[in-house]
Amino acid sequence: MPDEAIDYSDIPALSPAFWAAHRPARAEPKAQVTLRIDRDVLDYFKDGGAGYQTRINDVLRSFVAAHTSDRR
């Protein structure tokens, strides 16, 4: 069935209040830290644009996951 054939008329619209109350929950809150990183490493991540801190976190998380499974 193509999307155009679906009848959405009986589905109520969701208000902004609904979306404010139903945000996805994070597994754990992130901690704010001060960290010293070599300039070339920081530049590498910053050159990727916005979200560089998230990318650094993703790399660290991958490292931890790889090394945690080795210990079990």
Coordinates of C-alpha atoms in Angstrom, one line a residue:
M1 CA 0.0 0.0 0.0
P2 CA 1.5 3.4 -1.0
D3 CA 1.8 6.1 1.7
E4 CA -0.7 8.2 -0.2
A5 CA -3.4 5.6 0.3
I6 CA -3.1 5.6 4.1
D7 CA -6.0 7.5 5.9
Y8 CA -4.6 9.5 8.7
S9 CA -7.9 11.4 9.4
D10 CA -8.7 9.5 12.6
I11 CA -5.2 10.1 14.2
P12 CA -5.2 13.1 16.5
A13 CA -2.4 15.7 16.0
L14 CA 0.3 15.6 18.7
S15 CA 0.8 18.9 20.5
P16 CA 4.1 20.5 21.4
A17 CA 3.3 19.6 25.0
F18 CA 3.2 15.9 24.1
W19 CA 6.6 16.1 22.5
A20 CA 8.1 18.0 25.4
A21 CA 6.9 15.3 27.8
H22 CA 8.0 12.4 25.6
R23 CA 11.6 13.0 24.7
P24 CA 13.9 10.0 24.3
A25 CA 15.7 9.3 27.5
R26 CA 19.5 8.8 27.6
A27 CA 20.9 5.8 29.2
E28 CA 23.1 7.9 31.4
P29 CA 23.6 11.6 31.7
K30 CA 27.0 12.8 30.4
A31 CA 29.6 14.2 32.7
Q32 CA 31.2 17.5 31.9
V33 CA 35.0 17.3 32.2
T34 CA 38.2 19.2 31.4
L35 CA 40.5 17.0 29.3
R36 CA 43.9 17.8 27.8
I37 CA 44.2 16.4 24.3
D38 CA 47.1 16.8 21.8
R39 CA 46.4 19.7 19.5
D40 CA 46.6 17.6 16.3
V41 CA 44.1 15.1 17.7
L42 CA 41.7 17.9 18.6
D43 CA 42.2 19.6 15.2
Y44 CA 41.3 16.3 13.5
F45 CA 38.0 16.1 15.3
K46 CA 37.2 19.8 15.0
D47 CA 37.9 19.7 11.2
G48 CA 34.8 17.5 11.0
G49 CA 32.6 20.4 12.0
A50 CA 29.9 20.6 14.6
G51 CA 29.6 17.6 16.9
Y52 CA 33.3 17.0 17.4
Q53 CA 32.8 16.3 21.1
T54 CA 30.2 13.7 20.3
R55 CA 32.7 12.1 17.8
I56 CA 35.4 12.0 20.4
N57 CA 33.0 10.4 22.9
D58 CA 32.0 7.8 20.2
V59 CA 35.7 6.9 19.6
L60 CA 36.3 6.6 23.4
R61 CA 33.1 4.5 23.8
S62 CA 34.3 2.1 21.0
F63 CA 37.6 1.8 22.7
V64 CA 36.1 1.0 26.0
A65 CA 33.7 -1.5 24.5
A66 CA 36.5 -3.3 22.6
H67 CA 38.7 -3.5 25.7
T68 CA 35.8 -4.4 28.1
S69 CA 34.9 -7.5 26.0
D70 CA 38.6 -8.6 26.2
R71 CA 38.5 -8.7 30.0
R72 CA 35.5 -11.0 30.2

